Amino acid sequence: MNPSVIALLHGPDKPGIVAKVSTWIHQRGGNVLHADQHLDRQENVFFQRVEWEVSATHEPRQESDDFVSFVQNELDMQVRIGLSNDRPKVAIMVSKADHCFHDLVLRVRAGEWMADFAGVISNHDHLQSVSESYGLPFYHLPVTQETKQDVEDKQVAWLQDQGVQLVILARYMQILSPSFLQNVGCPVINIHHSFLPSFAGARPYHQAYQRGVKLIGATAHYVTEDLDEGPIIEQDVARVSHRHGPKDLIEKGRDLEKLVLSTAVRRHLQNRVLDYQNKTVVFD
Amino acid sequence: MNPSVIALLHGPDKPGIVAKVSTWIHQRGGNVLHADQHLDRQENVFFQRVEWEVSATHEPRQESDDFVSFVQNELDMQVRIGLSNDRPKVAIMVSKADHCFHDLVLRVRAGEWMADFAGVISNHDHLQSVSESYGLPFYHLPVTQETKQDVEDKQVAWLQDQGVQLVILARYMQILSPSFLQNVGCPVINIHHSFLPSFAGARPYHQAYQRGVKLIGATAHYVTEDLDEGPIIEQDVARVSHRHGPKDLIEKGRDLEKLVLSTAVRRHLQNRVLDYQNKTVVFD
Amino acid sequence: MNPSVIALLHGPDKPGIVAKVSTWIHQRGGNVLHADQHLDRQENVFFQRVEWEVSATHEPRQESDDFVSFVQNELDMQVRIGLSNDRPKVAIMVSKADHCFHDLVLRVRAGEWMADFAGVISNHDHLQSVSESYGLPFYHLPVTQETKQDVEDKQVAWLQDQGVQLVILARYMQILSPSFLQNVGCPVINIHHSFLPSFAGARPYHQAYQRGVKLIGATAHYVTEDLDEGPIIEQDVARVSHRHGPKDLIEKGRDLEKLVLSTAVRRHLQNRVLDYQNKTVVFD
Amino acid sequence: MNPSVIALLHGPDKPGIVAKVSTWIHQRGGNVLHADQHLDRQENVFFQRVEWEVSATHEPRQESDDFVSFVQNELDMQVRIGLSNDRPKVAIMVSKADHCFHDLVLRVRAGEWMADFAGVISNHDHLQSVSESYGLPFYHLPVTQETKQDVEDKQVAWLQDQGVQLVILARYMQILSPSFLQNVGCPVINIHHSFLPSFAGARPYHQAYQRGVKLIGATAHYVTEDLDEGPIIEQDVARVSHRHGPKDLIEKGRDLEKLVLSTAVRRHLQNRVLDYQNKTVVFD
């Protein structure tokens, strides 16, 4: 059976988009499996995710290419496309905390996601042996004020060499420069250990303790040049009380961070996320 | 501006349904606002909810009728249809507990839903004066073993006289007979004060206390002849502990019941719920 | 049976507090029903809530007074005390939005809490007739820039005349001045329609929509002179998506606001909340 | 600094228990860190968890023993006791599904819990190499109808040899016989992949799909001779929709199972759980 094609499109709303897209697919013998759409009436922007089985007599990769041309030329919209059997290359950047790292690797090994790990980049060597025991190349690049620019160049070069299509910051405790983000050429997803926009910046669990909140949170977002300000993909919270000191919040937060980051990555890999005007449309 | 049309359709899957539906709408100058679909691949049944703005030159009620004919005749599927400015007539059946009753009435008065209350049927007179202070006709029909059949006939007659399109059992503590359900001619939604299928039957909070569960729940479902076995529309839970006795569970459960029942009713009134093989597809 | 006594105490930790308190109660024939304590090890402050049945031969009010003397003189700690059958006088301040108002009144009428409403203060007259239909005195005091000081004086005078022991701001859209807070002589609980500290200030749902958060929240807190910065009593969140515009967030937020505010008020009325260094200890 | 002592006691309620316990501790120079109690007024049973720092001049193990004698002889209650630096020996029993297995091992390695793994027992060899890569002895004991009794004898012998104090069934797909449970001599915690009492027995996710529930759950409980009927320690749920087939429920359920099982184990290891009349009191 052919893999299915998944397309994400968006652009100014106009009459008949749904009809044109579904007719295009139907005329080629495709069978729509899922279709979800959203109309931002304030901005008059139309968003659609559509997944269809390609006719047995068609070649899926060719059909994808044809669809992209159709959307760009005839609908004048932007489109992103994938096949259901794609296995994008993913890299993890990590520092010392390892809970998200293990969680991500074990999910891929368990077959929860379609993805292959290119390897692990870290500014510390703490996770070198465990990465290698998982069979993952480990690229240790310590960062100092002086070497930062040079290290980022090496990181970008390695990520591009590997053909990485998604970078996951799994508690990577360095700020990436605008030039890294411009050059890396693929999306970067970060987990922030607070319910953004509350407690942006450093030591969010200590900030949360200080303020006496009754719920702590975690936020996964695409990384942009504005620190902790990128489009939010997923958030979740857990209840805490006066009994929890900063150390308890950190421990309790680990489970939140794992769940929120993995949910965001899964949705991204399944082509369910469109970012637009610093927000996301998530078709789940 | 014309109201929009909302259609719910389902039937055996076949190629091109989405294309045909959206083309039909587009050709009449309609603009699709939302479309959501689901394919049950085990049963090969296709479900769709589609909402569109009718062209200013068309008459919405006429377009609805035409669409129904189209779906039945050309797609051979079942369809239910409504307009966005419909205000269906709703009746509440209630016994003594009044939390869901107040909650429903206040939501309608606050304009959260498009609906009009035909009135209140009760087997007790406890809520007579408060119903009337809300301006709602109150029909007091005590039920005994002997009068049950006769009372149900009166209930059905009154509901039909009023043109009621939805009956809400807001903690109505009588079991409705199969003949009531066959004759009433509209859906009946019930709130059950447990996380079904756990603790079906009487005194669910006492059962939950006895079993020592750590979460209590509530379930809103369409009523069928099989008691507590109808298609589930919505469920939710709340955390409890050893500190909560049966009385605490009952009190804590009230908030759950209000939220779960009102969510189910809202979704039903917005034409978001399709029931099929004793389950529901909820497009939210 | 005698009512039980509930005491909340806190002060610098020192050896033997628990033993001294429980021995004091035991020697007077009291039977401890609940006791909960917390030690803030960073600040070395000890907190306790203890509830006991008074011996049939003692007079509860007298035993309360004796206990207060004991705690102040022999333990050198601060204490707040109540009886389980106290019915404190409560006032609601409200503007136009009425969902929290109805929710609070109906809970008291349903017997969920031990409290009596002294009445309703509003800067608008929208809720006058419904307040009066509930049997609640309604005090209409429009507020302008010029009259604000004068109006607050009237509010304080009325609240004190009525012997009000708790003021609930149920979506009262005026900022209370420091002098009001100093003079009112009782705690003031506010509901803020965001997950503080996110989106403090005006129009939080619009801010939340703008930022694209995936959860919205509500926060109940004691009011202090620092706007939206008082000690948090309770918070909760609800999931939203790109489908929810500001209007949907406002509507969805109503249920959150009702639940969070009523939970905070209940805990306060049950003497479960101690505020300390702009945070709360909640014994639930 | 001395470790603290944690005691869990329960028995018929009578006047002065709290005073006697706290006075006993205070007289030996101990400082109470936490104390939590519960009175089951239906059954008139009193429960307490108390944790105290032992005076620097006392020997904690001796003080524990003395306290046990005191509670048994002078209060006539049952007591369980531990020190805050205890590292109980724990064994995991597992079949093929490995998500809970990895989760438990990684939490211990991360220092989240005080415990040491004695090793892994499995009726399959799938997890042998990964267990050994974690440094855990792996005891492979295939089970057939004929060998079951014999295998259980070997399991019990090995668990006792190792001095195991807690057995965790991390998705072990064999039913343990009454004689195993009588002989093993320590508590056994199981994770059931449904919100008990719903969907007890086999293939709960398929049952849940069939019934069309809107939330799936997981339940951790002590194992008793009545299958899936033991005292519940922890439960949680996750929202699902018509879009989730049985396979999706299984995948989504994995995260629930990990969280619920690990929460139950943590609470057990921290001496926070008392089971009584097939329910649990959890002091958290």
Short mmCIF file of C-alpha atoms in Angstrom, two decimals, chain B residues 36-38 40 42 195-199 209-216 228-237 239 242-244 246 267 277-283, chain D residues 36-38 40 42 195-199 209-216 228-237 239 242-244 246 267 277-283:
data_model
loop_
_atom_site.label_atom_id
_atom_site.label_comp_id
_atom_site.label_asym_id
_atom_site.label_seq_id
_atom_site.Cartn_x
_atom_site.Cartn_y
_atom_site.Cartn_z
CA ASP B 36 -14.08 18.38 10.29
CA GLN B 37 -14.23 14.76 9.32
CA HIS B 38 -13.54 11.34 10.73
CA ASP B 40 -13.73 4.92 11.23
CA GLN B 42 -12.60 -0.49 11.31
CA PHE B 195 -17.30 7.75 35.61
CA LEU B 196 -19.21 5.15 33.60
CA PRO B 197 -18.98 2.24 33.19
CA SER B 198 -17.78 2.28 36.81
CA PHE B 199 -20.52 2.51 39.40
CA TYR B 209 -16.23 5.60 48.49
CA GLN B 210 -16.51 1.91 49.22
CA ARG B 211 -14.03 0.99 46.50
CA GLY B 212 -11.56 3.68 47.55
CA VAL B 213 -11.03 5.24 44.12
CA LYS B 214 -8.75 8.26 43.90
CA LEU B 215 -10.81 10.09 41.27
CA ILE B 216 -14.56 10.52 41.01
CA ASP B 228 -26.54 3.81 31.96
CA GLU B 229 -25.36 2.19 28.74
CA GLY B 230 -26.13 4.88 26.16
CA PRO B 231 -23.54 6.63 23.96
CA ILE B 232 -21.20 8.77 26.06
CA ILE B 233 -20.92 12.43 25.05
CA GLU B 234 -18.64 13.79 27.75
CA GLN B 235 -16.88 12.70 30.94
CA ASP B 236 -14.67 14.34 33.48
CA VAL B 237 -13.10 13.51 36.84
CA ARG B 239 -9.32 14.07 42.51
CA HIS B 242 -9.19 9.26 51.96
CA ARG B 243 -10.34 12.47 53.64
CA HIS B 244 -13.52 12.56 51.57
CA PRO B 246 -19.61 9.95 50.81
CA ARG B 267 -22.03 20.34 21.98
CA GLN B 277 -23.07 2.15 17.25
CA ASN B 278 -23.55 3.28 20.83
CA LYS B 279 -20.59 5.65 20.68
CA THR B 280 -20.31 9.31 19.77
CA VAL B 281 -18.19 11.28 17.36
CA VAL B 282 -17.78 14.75 18.87
CA PHE B 283 -16.44 17.45 16.56
CA ASP D 36 -0.54 14.21 59.31
CA GLN D 37 -3.49 12.32 60.66
CA HIS D 38 -6.84 11.02 59.60
CA ASP D 40 -12.26 7.51 59.79
CA GLN D 42 -17.48 5.70 60.20
CA PHE D 195 -9.41 3.29 35.46
CA LEU D 196 -10.51 0.55 37.85
CA PRO D 197 -13.12 -0.70 38.53
CA SER D 198 -13.91 -0.04 34.85
CA PHE D 199 -12.43 -2.53 32.45
CA TYR D 209 -12.59 1.74 22.82
CA GLN D 210 -15.64 -0.47 22.53
CA ARG D 211 -17.54 1.48 25.18
CA GLY D 212 -16.60 4.83 23.69
CA VAL D 213 -15.33 6.44 26.90
CA LYS D 214 -13.93 9.97 26.67
CA LEU D 215 -11.15 9.41 29.22
CA ILE D 216 -8.82 6.46 29.64
CA ASP D 228 -7.76 -6.20 40.07
CA GLU D 229 -9.55 -5.69 43.38
CA GLY D 230 -6.71 -4.69 45.69
CA PRO D 231 -6.45 -1.35 47.52
CA ILE D 232 -5.96 1.51 45.06
CA ILE D 233 -2.92 3.72 45.68
CA GLU D 234 -3.10 6.08 42.70
CA GLN D 235 -5.12 6.69 39.55
CA ASP D 236 -5.03 9.14 36.71
CA VAL D 237 -6.75 9.69 33.37
CA ARG D 239 -8.59 12.59 27.46
CA HIS D 242 -13.34 9.24 18.58
CA ARG D 243 -10.11 9.72 16.64
CA HIS D 244 -8.25 7.27 18.88
CA PRO D 246 -7.26 0.83 20.27
CA ARG D 267 4.59 7.17 47.95
CA GLN D 277 -10.12 -2.52 54.65
CA ASN D 278 -9.12 -2.74 50.99
CA LYS D 279 -8.60 1.02 50.70
CA THR D 280 -5.58 3.22 51.21
CA VAL D 281 -4.86 6.28 53.27
CA VAL D 282 -2.19 8.25 51.38
CA PHE D 283 -0.44 11.00 53.30
#
